[in-house]
mmCIF file of C-alpha atoms and ligand atoms in Angstrom:
data_model
loop_
_atom_site.group_PDB
_atom_site.id
_atom_site.type_symbol
_atom_site.label_atom_id
_atom_site.label_comp_id
_atom_site.label_asym_id
_atom_site.label_seq_id
_atom_site.Cartn_x
_atom_site.Cartn_y
_atom_site.Cartn_z
ATOM 1 C CA MET I 1 0.023 -0.051 -0.019
ATOM 2 C CA LYS I 2 2.649 2.329 0.978
ATOM 3 C CA GLN I 3 4.639 1.521 -2.161
ATOM 4 C CA LEU I 4 1.540 2.188 -4.271
ATOM 5 C CA LEU I 5 1.094 5.573 -2.703
ATOM 6 C CA THR I 6 4.741 6.480 -3.210
ATOM 7 C CA SER I 7 4.594 5.609 -6.996
ATOM 8 C CA ALA I 8 1.327 7.544 -7.363
ATOM 9 C CA LEU I 9 2.896 10.553 -5.812
ATOM 10 C CA LEU I 10 5.925 10.127 -8.234
ATOM 11 C CA VAL I 11 3.725 9.923 -11.218
ATOM 12 C CA CYS I 12 1.793 13.088 -10.052
ATOM 13 C CA GLY I 13 5.042 14.796 -9.317
ATOM 14 C CA LEU I 14 6.383 13.958 -12.944
ATOM 15 C CA LEU I 15 3.164 15.075 -14.577
ATOM 16 C CA ALA I 16 3.209 18.335 -12.606
ATOM 17 C CA GLY I 17 6.799 18.839 -13.674
ATOM 18 C CA VAL I 18 6.047 18.367 -17.319
ATOM 19 C CA PHE I 19 2.989 20.694 -16.975
ATOM 20 C CA LEU I 20 4.779 23.440 -15.240
ATOM 21 C CA SER I 21 7.780 23.378 -17.603
ATOM 22 C CA GLY I 22 5.320 23.504 -20.464
ATOM 23 C CA CYS I 23 3.877 26.693 -19.057
ATOM 24 C CA ASP I 24 7.437 28.039 -18.464
ATOM 25 C CA PHE I 25 8.235 27.458 -22.090
ATOM 26 C CA LEU I 26 5.168 29.330 -23.149
ATOM 27 C CA LYS I 27 5.937 32.156 -20.814
ATOM 28 C CA GLY I 28 9.462 32.503 -22.060
ATOM 29 C CA ASP I 29 8.327 32.591 -25.664
ATOM 30 C CA ASN I 30 5.782 35.323 -25.032
ATOM 31 C CA THR I 31 8.338 37.446 -23.182
ATOM 32 C CA LYS I 32 10.743 37.176 -26.147
ATOM 33 C CA GLN I 33 8.088 38.242 -28.662
ATOM 34 C CA GLY I 34 7.235 41.225 -26.460
ATOM 35 C CA ALA I 35 10.832 42.246 -26.247
ATOM 36 C CA SER I 36 11.401 42.325 -29.990
ATOM 37 C CA THR I 37 8.497 44.684 -30.560
ATOM 38 C CA LYS I 38 9.016 47.314 -27.953
ATOM 39 C CA ALA I 39 11.228 48.439 -25.082
ATOM 40 C CA THR I 40 11.319 45.638 -22.421
ATOM 41 C CA LYS I 41 8.814 46.201 -19.770
ATOM 42 C CA VAL I 42 10.397 45.457 -16.402
ATOM 43 C CA ALA I 43 8.587 43.271 -13.906
ATOM 44 C CA ALA I 44 7.722 45.103 -10.787
ATOM 45 C CA PRO I 45 9.880 44.038 -7.795
ATOM 46 C CA VAL I 46 8.304 42.846 -4.580
ATOM 47 C CA PHE I 47 7.504 45.619 -1.992
ATOM 48 C CA ASN I 48 8.828 44.813 1.419
ATOM 49 C CA SER I 49 6.245 46.151 4.003
ATOM 50 C CA ASP I 50 8.692 45.271 6.885
ATOM 51 C CA SER I 51 11.285 47.754 5.423
ATOM 52 C CA ALA I 52 8.542 50.411 4.996
ATOM 53 C CA TYR I 53 7.445 49.879 8.596
ATOM 54 C CA HIS I 54 10.974 50.265 9.779
ATOM 55 C CA TYR I 55 11.490 53.588 7.910
ATOM 56 C CA ILE I 56 8.354 54.873 9.573
ATOM 57 C CA ALA I 57 9.555 53.835 13.097
ATOM 58 C CA GLU I 58 12.909 55.556 12.305
ATOM 59 C CA GLN I 59 11.158 58.872 11.515
ATOM 60 C CA LEU I 60 9.098 58.703 14.710
ATOM 61 C CA ALA I 61 12.269 58.112 16.698
ATOM 62 C CA PHE I 62 13.252 61.676 16.065
ATOM 63 C CA GLY I 63 10.063 62.955 17.676
ATOM 64 C CA PRO I 64 7.601 65.263 16.002
ATOM 65 C CA ARG I 65 9.050 66.702 12.800
ATOM 66 C CA VAL I 66 7.785 70.271 13.184
ATOM 67 C CA PRO I 67 9.552 72.980 11.065
ATOM 68 C CA ASN I 68 11.952 75.189 13.060
ATOM 69 C CA THR I 69 12.852 72.455 15.561
ATOM 70 C CA GLU I 70 15.945 70.249 16.025
ATOM 71 C CA GLU I 71 13.932 67.101 15.588
ATOM 72 C CA HIS I 72 12.809 68.339 12.149
ATOM 73 C CA ALA I 73 16.444 69.179 11.141
ATOM 74 C CA ALA I 74 17.681 65.690 12.237
ATOM 75 C CA CYS I 75 15.012 63.947 10.360
ATOM 76 C CA ALA I 76 15.731 66.091 7.238
ATOM 77 C CA ALA I 77 19.289 64.860 7.337
ATOM 78 C CA TYR I 78 18.143 61.255 7.792
ATOM 79 C CA LEU I 79 15.851 61.358 4.792
ATOM 80 C CA SER I 80 18.276 62.858 2.405
ATOM 81 C CA GLU I 81 20.965 60.333 3.479
ATOM 82 C CA GLN I 82 18.544 57.484 2.936
ATOM 83 C CA LEU I 83 17.711 58.702 -0.544
ATOM 84 C CA ARG I 84 21.424 59.054 -1.380
ATOM 85 C CA ARG I 85 22.061 55.554 0.114
ATOM 86 C CA PHE I 86 19.361 54.189 -2.277
ATOM 87 C CA GLY I 87 21.160 55.695 -5.253
ATOM 88 C CA ALA I 88 19.219 58.886 -5.885
ATOM 89 C CA GLU I 89 20.714 62.260 -6.853
ATOM 90 C CA VAL I 90 19.449 64.371 -3.964
ATOM 91 C CA VAL I 91 18.603 68.081 -3.816
ATOM 92 C CA VAL I 92 17.443 69.682 -0.540
ATOM 93 C CA GLN I 93 15.334 72.765 -1.467
ATOM 94 C CA GLU I 94 15.416 75.279 1.460
ATOM 95 C CA ALA I 95 12.376 77.714 1.592
ATOM 96 C CA LYS I 96 11.193 80.410 3.901
ATOM 97 C CA VAL I 97 7.475 80.146 3.953
ATOM 98 C CA ILE I 98 4.932 82.007 6.024
ATOM 99 C CA ALA I 99 2.599 80.150 8.272
ATOM 100 C CA PHE I 100 -1.114 81.223 9.058
ATOM 101 C CA ASP I 101 0.041 82.981 12.244
ATOM 102 C CA ASN I 102 3.022 84.753 10.329
ATOM 103 C CA THR I 103 5.582 82.422 11.735
ATOM 104 C CA VAL I 104 8.481 82.204 9.322
ATOM 105 C CA LEU I 105 9.095 78.471 8.711
ATOM 106 C CA HIS I 106 12.459 77.235 7.439
ATOM 107 C CA ALA I 107 11.024 74.419 5.266
ATOM 108 C CA LYS I 108 12.997 71.789 3.395
ATOM 109 C CA ASN I 109 11.673 69.956 0.314
ATOM 110 C CA ILE I 110 13.709 66.841 0.063
ATOM 111 C CA ILE I 111 14.030 65.603 -3.586
ATOM 112 C CA GLY I 112 15.633 62.279 -4.821
ATOM 113 C CA GLN I 113 15.979 61.916 -8.623
ATOM 114 C CA TYR I 114 16.420 58.701 -10.518
ATOM 115 C CA ASN I 115 17.708 59.007 -14.119
ATOM 116 C CA PRO I 116 17.592 62.853 -14.017
ATOM 117 C CA GLY I 117 18.313 63.108 -17.640
ATOM 118 C CA ALA I 118 15.205 61.205 -18.790
ATOM 119 C CA LYS I 119 12.404 63.337 -20.359
ATOM 120 C CA ARG I 120 9.581 60.964 -19.356
ATOM 121 C CA ARG I 121 9.336 61.232 -15.582
ATOM 122 C CA VAL I 122 6.878 60.203 -12.909
ATOM 123 C CA LEU I 123 6.679 62.160 -9.714
ATOM 124 C CA LEU I 124 6.003 60.294 -6.380
ATOM 125 C CA CYS I 125 5.436 62.477 -3.285
ATOM 126 C CA ALA I 126 4.436 62.630 0.354
ATOM 127 C CA HIS I 127 4.757 65.195 3.044
ATOM 128 C CA TRP I 128 7.328 64.604 5.783
ATOM 129 C CA ASP I 129 6.536 67.235 8.362
ATOM 130 C CA THR I 130 4.247 66.626 11.360
ATOM 131 C CA ARG I 131 1.460 68.810 12.680
ATOM 132 C CA PRO I 132 2.367 71.175 15.476
ATOM 133 C CA PHE I 133 -1.176 70.724 17.007
ATOM 134 C CA ALA I 134 -3.555 67.878 17.825
ATOM 135 C CA ASP I 135 -6.664 69.978 17.030
ATOM 136 C CA TYR I 136 -8.979 66.953 17.120
ATOM 137 C CA ASP I 137 -7.701 65.235 20.253
ATOM 138 C CA THR I 138 -10.366 64.587 22.927
ATOM 139 C CA ASP I 139 -7.959 65.938 25.565
ATOM 140 C CA ALA I 140 -8.257 69.732 25.063
ATOM 141 C CA ALA I 141 -5.222 70.334 27.345
ATOM 142 C CA ARG I 142 -2.948 68.510 24.694
ATOM 143 C CA ARG I 143 -4.322 70.199 21.615
ATOM 144 C CA ASN I 144 -1.357 72.575 21.347
ATOM 145 C CA GLN I 145 1.185 69.734 21.427
ATOM 146 C CA PRO I 146 2.712 68.396 18.241
ATOM 147 C CA ILE I 147 1.703 64.867 17.164
ATOM 148 C CA ASP I 148 3.766 61.826 16.238
ATOM 149 C CA GLY I 149 2.316 61.670 12.817
ATOM 150 C CA ALA I 150 2.947 57.878 12.200
ATOM 151 C CA ASN I 151 0.195 57.708 9.477
ATOM 152 C CA ASP I 152 -0.103 61.478 8.816
ATOM 153 C CA GLY I 153 3.364 62.081 7.301
ATOM 154 C CA ALA I 154 5.601 59.147 8.089
ATOM 155 C CA SER I 155 3.628 56.443 6.308
ATOM 156 C CA GLY I 156 3.799 57.959 2.911
ATOM 157 C CA VAL I 157 7.466 58.697 3.316
ATOM 158 C CA GLY I 158 8.125 55.148 4.632
ATOM 159 C CA VAL I 159 6.532 53.625 1.493
ATOM 160 C CA LEU I 160 8.522 55.838 -0.751
ATOM 161 C CA LEU I 161 11.774 55.049 0.876
ATOM 162 C CA GLU I 162 11.155 51.423 0.276
ATOM 163 C CA ILE I 163 10.233 52.244 -3.338
ATOM 164 C CA ALA I 164 13.542 54.157 -3.521
ATOM 165 C CA ARG I 165 15.413 51.068 -2.281
ATOM 166 C CA GLN I 166 13.752 49.003 -4.981
ATOM 167 C CA LEU I 167 14.517 51.455 -7.660
ATOM 168 C CA GLN I 168 18.197 51.165 -6.849
ATOM 169 C CA GLN I 169 18.107 47.395 -7.144
ATOM 170 C CA GLN I 170 16.031 47.288 -10.330
ATOM 171 C CA PRO I 171 15.910 50.333 -12.636
ATOM 172 C CA VAL I 172 12.705 51.383 -14.254
ATOM 173 C CA ASN I 173 12.025 52.745 -17.806
ATOM 174 C CA VAL I 174 11.254 56.266 -16.834
ATOM 175 C CA GLY I 175 12.901 58.992 -14.743
ATOM 176 C CA ILE I 176 11.502 59.042 -11.220
ATOM 177 C CA ASP I 177 11.594 61.939 -8.763
ATOM 178 C CA ILE I 178 10.631 61.330 -5.157
ATOM 179 C CA ILE I 179 9.732 64.547 -3.251
ATOM 180 C CA PHE I 180 9.230 64.693 0.521
ATOM 181 C CA PHE I 181 7.266 68.030 0.763
ATOM 182 C CA ASP I 182 7.717 69.997 3.893
ATOM 183 C CA ALA I 183 5.207 72.238 5.880
ATOM 184 C CA GLU I 184 2.087 70.476 4.568
ATOM 185 C CA ASP I 185 0.512 70.105 8.015
ATOM 186 C CA TYR I 186 0.920 73.660 9.526
ATOM 187 C CA GLY I 187 -2.478 74.658 8.153
ATOM 188 C CA GLN I 188 -4.747 76.881 10.367
ATOM 189 C CA PRO I 189 -5.967 74.800 13.368
ATOM 190 C CA ALA I 190 -9.535 73.979 13.923
ATOM 191 C CA HIS I 191 -9.557 74.452 17.736
ATOM 192 C CA LEU I 192 -8.423 78.075 17.740
ATOM 193 C CA ASN I 193 -11.634 79.342 15.846
ATOM 194 C CA LEU I 194 -9.817 81.840 13.820
ATOM 195 C CA SER I 195 -11.336 83.489 10.748
ATOM 196 C CA PRO I 196 -10.869 81.285 7.630
ATOM 197 C CA LYS I 197 -7.666 81.936 5.587
ATOM 198 C CA ASP I 198 -6.806 80.452 2.185
ATOM 199 C CA ASP I 199 -3.808 78.344 1.298
ATOM 200 C CA THR I 200 -2.469 77.823 4.799
ATOM 201 C CA TRP I 201 -1.766 74.124 4.189
ATOM 202 C CA CYS I 202 0.835 72.599 1.734
ATOM 203 C CA LEU I 203 3.313 75.441 2.143
ATOM 204 C CA GLY I 204 6.259 73.279 0.916
ATOM 205 C CA SER I 205 4.567 72.086 -2.314
ATOM 206 C CA GLN I 206 3.218 75.656 -2.919
ATOM 207 C CA TYR I 207 6.848 76.845 -2.841
ATOM 208 C CA TRP I 208 8.133 73.961 -5.041
ATOM 209 C CA GLY I 209 5.258 74.488 -7.610
ATOM 210 C CA LYS I 210 6.430 78.164 -7.902
ATOM 211 C CA HIS I 211 10.120 77.266 -7.833
ATOM 212 C CA PRO I 212 10.699 73.716 -9.093
ATOM 213 C CA HIS I 213 14.052 72.095 -8.639
ATOM 214 C CA THR I 214 14.705 72.090 -12.343
ATOM 215 C CA PRO I 215 13.397 74.802 -14.692
ATOM 216 C CA ASP I 216 9.988 74.140 -16.235
ATOM 217 C CA TYR I 217 9.764 70.846 -14.392
ATOM 218 C CA ARG I 218 7.078 68.445 -15.773
ATOM 219 C CA ALA I 219 6.279 64.921 -15.258
ATOM 220 C CA LEU I 220 3.776 62.569 -17.111
ATOM 221 C CA TYR I 221 1.869 62.377 -13.856
ATOM 222 C CA GLY I 222 2.321 62.395 -10.108
ATOM 223 C CA ILE I 223 1.211 60.112 -7.311
ATOM 224 C CA LEU I 224 0.778 61.639 -3.811
ATOM 225 C CA LEU I 225 0.652 59.294 -0.689
ATOM 226 C CA ASP I 226 -0.955 60.566 2.391
ATOM 227 C CA MET I 227 -2.109 58.547 5.310
ATOM 228 C CA VAL I 228 -1.460 55.199 3.727
ATOM 229 C CA GLY I 229 -0.589 52.960 6.700
ATOM 230 C CA ALA I 230 -3.663 52.705 8.981
ATOM 231 C CA PRO I 231 -5.220 49.322 9.661
ATOM 232 C CA ASP I 232 -8.454 48.830 7.430
ATOM 233 C CA ALA I 233 -7.850 52.018 5.474
ATOM 234 C CA TYR I 234 -10.040 52.748 2.521
ATOM 235 C CA PHE I 235 -8.734 54.736 -0.396
ATOM 236 C CA TYR I 236 -11.607 56.313 -2.334
ATOM 237 C CA GLN I 237 -11.169 58.056 -5.710
ATOM 238 C CA GLU I 238 -10.375 61.545 -4.523
ATOM 239 C CA GLN I 239 -12.328 64.194 -6.371
ATOM 240 C CA HIS I 240 -9.583 66.574 -7.475
ATOM 241 C CA SER I 241 -7.637 63.652 -8.749
ATOM 242 C CA MET I 242 -10.656 62.502 -10.651
ATOM 243 C CA ASN I 243 -11.031 65.873 -12.225
ATOM 244 C CA TYR I 244 -7.340 66.075 -13.260
ATOM 245 C CA ASP I 245 -7.093 62.622 -14.880
ATOM 246 C CA PRO I 246 -9.943 60.092 -14.390
ATOM 247 C CA GLY I 247 -8.182 57.598 -16.654
ATOM 248 C CA LEU I 248 -5.223 57.573 -14.561
ATOM 249 C CA VAL I 249 -7.089 57.218 -11.281
ATOM 250 C CA ARG I 250 -9.015 54.299 -12.807
ATOM 251 C CA TYR I 251 -5.740 52.727 -14.015
ATOM 252 C CA ILE I 252 -4.262 52.975 -10.496
ATOM 253 C CA TRP I 253 -7.381 51.538 -8.901
ATOM 254 C CA ASP I 254 -7.658 48.678 -11.556
ATOM 255 C CA THR I 255 -4.118 47.843 -10.930
ATOM 256 C CA ALA I 256 -4.646 47.619 -7.143
ATOM 257 C CA HIS I 257 -7.806 45.388 -7.779
ATOM 258 C CA GLN I 258 -5.717 43.076 -10.147
ATOM 259 C CA LEU I 259 -3.129 42.675 -7.461
ATOM 260 C CA GLY I 260 -5.813 41.681 -4.952
ATOM 261 C CA TYR I 261 -6.107 44.888 -2.944
ATOM 262 C CA GLY I 262 -9.620 45.777 -3.840
ATOM 263 C CA TYR I 263 -10.591 45.753 -0.225
ATOM 264 C CA HIS I 264 -8.420 48.961 0.362
ATOM 265 C CA PHE I 265 -9.004 50.620 -3.011
ATOM 266 C CA LYS I 266 -12.714 51.626 -3.286
ATOM 267 C CA LYS I 267 -13.951 52.504 -6.683
ATOM 268 C CA ASP I 268 -16.344 55.289 -5.260
ATOM 269 C CA ARG I 269 -15.824 58.921 -5.133
ATOM 270 C CA GLY I 270 -14.112 60.400 -2.045
ATOM 271 C CA GLY I 271 -13.866 63.952 -0.809
ATOM 272 C CA TRP I 272 -12.386 67.151 -2.382
ATOM 273 C CA ILE I 273 -9.215 67.202 -0.332
ATOM 274 C CA THR I 274 -6.808 70.161 -0.348
ATOM 275 C CA ASP I 275 -3.498 68.426 -0.372
ATOM 276 C CA ASP I 276 -0.067 68.800 -1.990
ATOM 277 C CA HIS I 277 -1.425 67.200 -5.316
ATOM 278 C CA VAL I 278 -3.612 70.305 -5.776
ATOM 279 C CA TYR I 279 -0.768 72.587 -5.917
ATOM 280 C CA VAL I 280 1.406 70.157 -7.967
ATOM 281 C CA THR I 281 -1.298 70.007 -10.621
ATOM 282 C CA ASN I 282 -2.286 73.657 -10.632
ATOM 283 C CA LEU I 283 1.213 75.221 -10.605
ATOM 284 C CA ARG I 284 3.096 72.557 -12.625
ATOM 285 C CA ASN I 285 0.279 71.656 -15.031
ATOM 286 C CA PHE I 286 0.383 67.787 -14.999
ATOM 287 C CA PRO I 287 -2.049 65.521 -13.191
ATOM 288 C CA CYS I 288 -1.259 64.265 -9.653
ATOM 289 C CA VAL I 289 -3.439 61.668 -8.012
ATOM 290 C CA ASN I 290 -3.913 61.499 -4.278
ATOM 291 C CA ILE I 291 -3.979 58.148 -2.603
ATOM 292 C CA ILE I 292 -5.318 59.098 0.819
ATOM 293 C CA GLN I 293 -7.437 57.302 3.473
ATOM 294 C CA TYR I 294 -10.880 58.656 3.471
ATOM 295 C CA ASN I 295 -13.734 57.997 5.863
ATOM 296 C CA PRO I 296 -17.091 59.248 4.574
ATOM 297 C CA ASP I 297 -18.610 58.905 8.036
ATOM 298 C CA ALA I 298 -16.191 60.924 9.967
ATOM 299 C CA ARG I 299 -16.926 64.705 10.522
ATOM 300 C CA HIS I 300 -13.514 65.678 9.073
ATOM 301 C CA GLY I 301 -13.400 62.838 6.470
ATOM 302 C CA PHE I 302 -10.322 61.122 7.891
ATOM 303 C CA GLY I 303 -9.587 58.411 10.408
ATOM 304 C CA ASP I 304 -10.463 58.852 14.109
ATOM 305 C CA TYR I 305 -6.768 59.226 14.874
ATOM 306 C CA TRP I 306 -6.477 62.237 12.631
ATOM 307 C CA HIS I 307 -4.657 65.174 14.174
ATOM 308 C CA THR I 308 -4.767 63.545 17.509
ATOM 309 C CA HIS I 309 -2.133 61.961 19.787
ATOM 310 C CA ASN I 310 -3.304 58.450 18.719
ATOM 311 C CA ASP I 311 -1.581 58.781 15.452
ATOM 312 C CA THR I 312 1.294 56.491 16.733
ATOM 313 C CA MET I 313 2.981 53.209 15.483
ATOM 314 C CA ASP I 314 -0.172 51.447 16.813
ATOM 315 C CA ASN I 315 -1.895 53.101 13.843
ATOM 316 C CA ILE I 316 0.455 51.405 11.263
ATOM 317 C CA ASN I 317 -0.457 48.183 9.577
ATOM 318 C CA LYS I 318 1.948 46.322 7.237
ATOM 319 C CA ASN I 319 -0.984 44.874 4.978
ATOM 320 C CA THR I 320 -2.053 48.438 4.147
ATOM 321 C CA LEU I 321 1.524 49.568 3.391
ATOM 322 C CA LYS I 322 1.994 46.471 1.193
ATOM 323 C CA ALA I 323 -1.310 47.261 -0.710
ATOM 324 C CA VAL I 324 -0.206 50.807 -1.529
ATOM 325 C CA GLY I 325 3.507 50.107 -2.114
ATOM 326 C CA GLN I 326 2.875 47.138 -4.454
ATOM 327 C CA THR I 327 0.340 49.068 -6.447
ATOM 328 C CA VAL I 328 2.564 52.075 -6.887
ATOM 329 C CA LEU I 329 5.520 49.731 -7.926
ATOM 330 C CA GLU I 330 3.270 47.935 -10.427
ATOM 331 C CA VAL I 331 2.152 51.225 -11.972
ATOM 332 C CA ILE I 332 5.626 52.681 -12.339
ATOM 333 C CA TYR I 333 7.265 49.458 -13.600
ATOM 334 C CA SER I 334 4.451 49.192 -16.196
ATOM 335 C CA GLU I 335 5.935 52.217 -17.959
HETATM 336 C C1 AHN X 401 -7.109 69.704 4.862
HETATM 337 O O1 AHN X 401 -7.646 69.286 5.947
HETATM 338 C C2 AHN X 401 -7.446 71.075 4.406
HETATM 339 N N1 AHN X 401 -6.423 68.965 4.126
HETATM 340 C C3 AHN X 401 -5.972 67.722 4.402
HETATM 341 C C4 AHN X 401 -4.573 67.509 4.034
HETATM 342 C C5 AHN X 401 -3.793 66.782 5.117
HETATM 343 C C6 AHN X 401 -3.583 67.208 6.380
HETATM 344 N N2 AHN X 401 -3.258 65.773 5.015
HETATM 345 C C7 AHN X 401 -2.704 65.435 6.083
HETATM 346 N N3 AHN X 401 -2.909 66.286 6.995
HETATM 347 ZN ZN1 ZN X 402 -2.306 66.218 8.795
#
């Protein structure tokens, strides 16, 4: 009986082997045909969410990254060093920008360029600063204290650092610019009941849009990552992004669904969110899509942790990081 089972297993194994090598042969043939007709499309590498998680924890270890603080300066040095280590040509753009309360902020946009000579480029961006307030914290006494910003800030940067590491190992067919925008989150706080003022958010991207790091900078398109690490995050199709380029939004969401991340990427309309992508598109004239967690049931549209002291490492989930990181890799390696 045992012998019979062994030989049955052997036959199965042989059959499987023949079947699989047959498939391999077909696959190899297809690839060759593709290669002879157009520039070889590079297969997307595997996004490592452990690395991304680690880069988020490293940012938080500096403390809150509020402009004009030592913690902010130390984290800026870390981010440019990481991009350099991952093979990017780094430019740190220093800008004096004026906050809602007239504070002069010494902002730093940190830019890592891959293949800087290429004309066809894709911009990947996230903000790296953290909010000096916790306007939505339930503890009113702590609303004037800066937040850790694990999800709000560090998550997008962590995903992009992991993408930078992958870009070094496996070059892609387009030029890539990774920009960590500063002073995104210094917008007029809700808890002080001040009279409304325009354009107090996204100060770093507003500056860059008016003074890009290369003259007349243009990309085919941009992707902004904001709050991409919370457990059970839903990414709806943000409305400005849909206005700029609905085909691009659908392509990104379809890619996520094909990879099996349909749970996170909802094909429904989200909010109209004033974020760095709005200034990128309006000032530089190419579409930029915002992948941002949206909660249609929340009063402010975001997660419960938003602009509170609960935005800590406990608010970061590796499955969410993987869904976003792998989707973005797939999109850029399909160029
Ligand atoms: C506003 O609340 C105006 N915009 C959301 C942009 C943002 C803040 N992203 C992270 N923090
Ligand atoms: Zn914020």
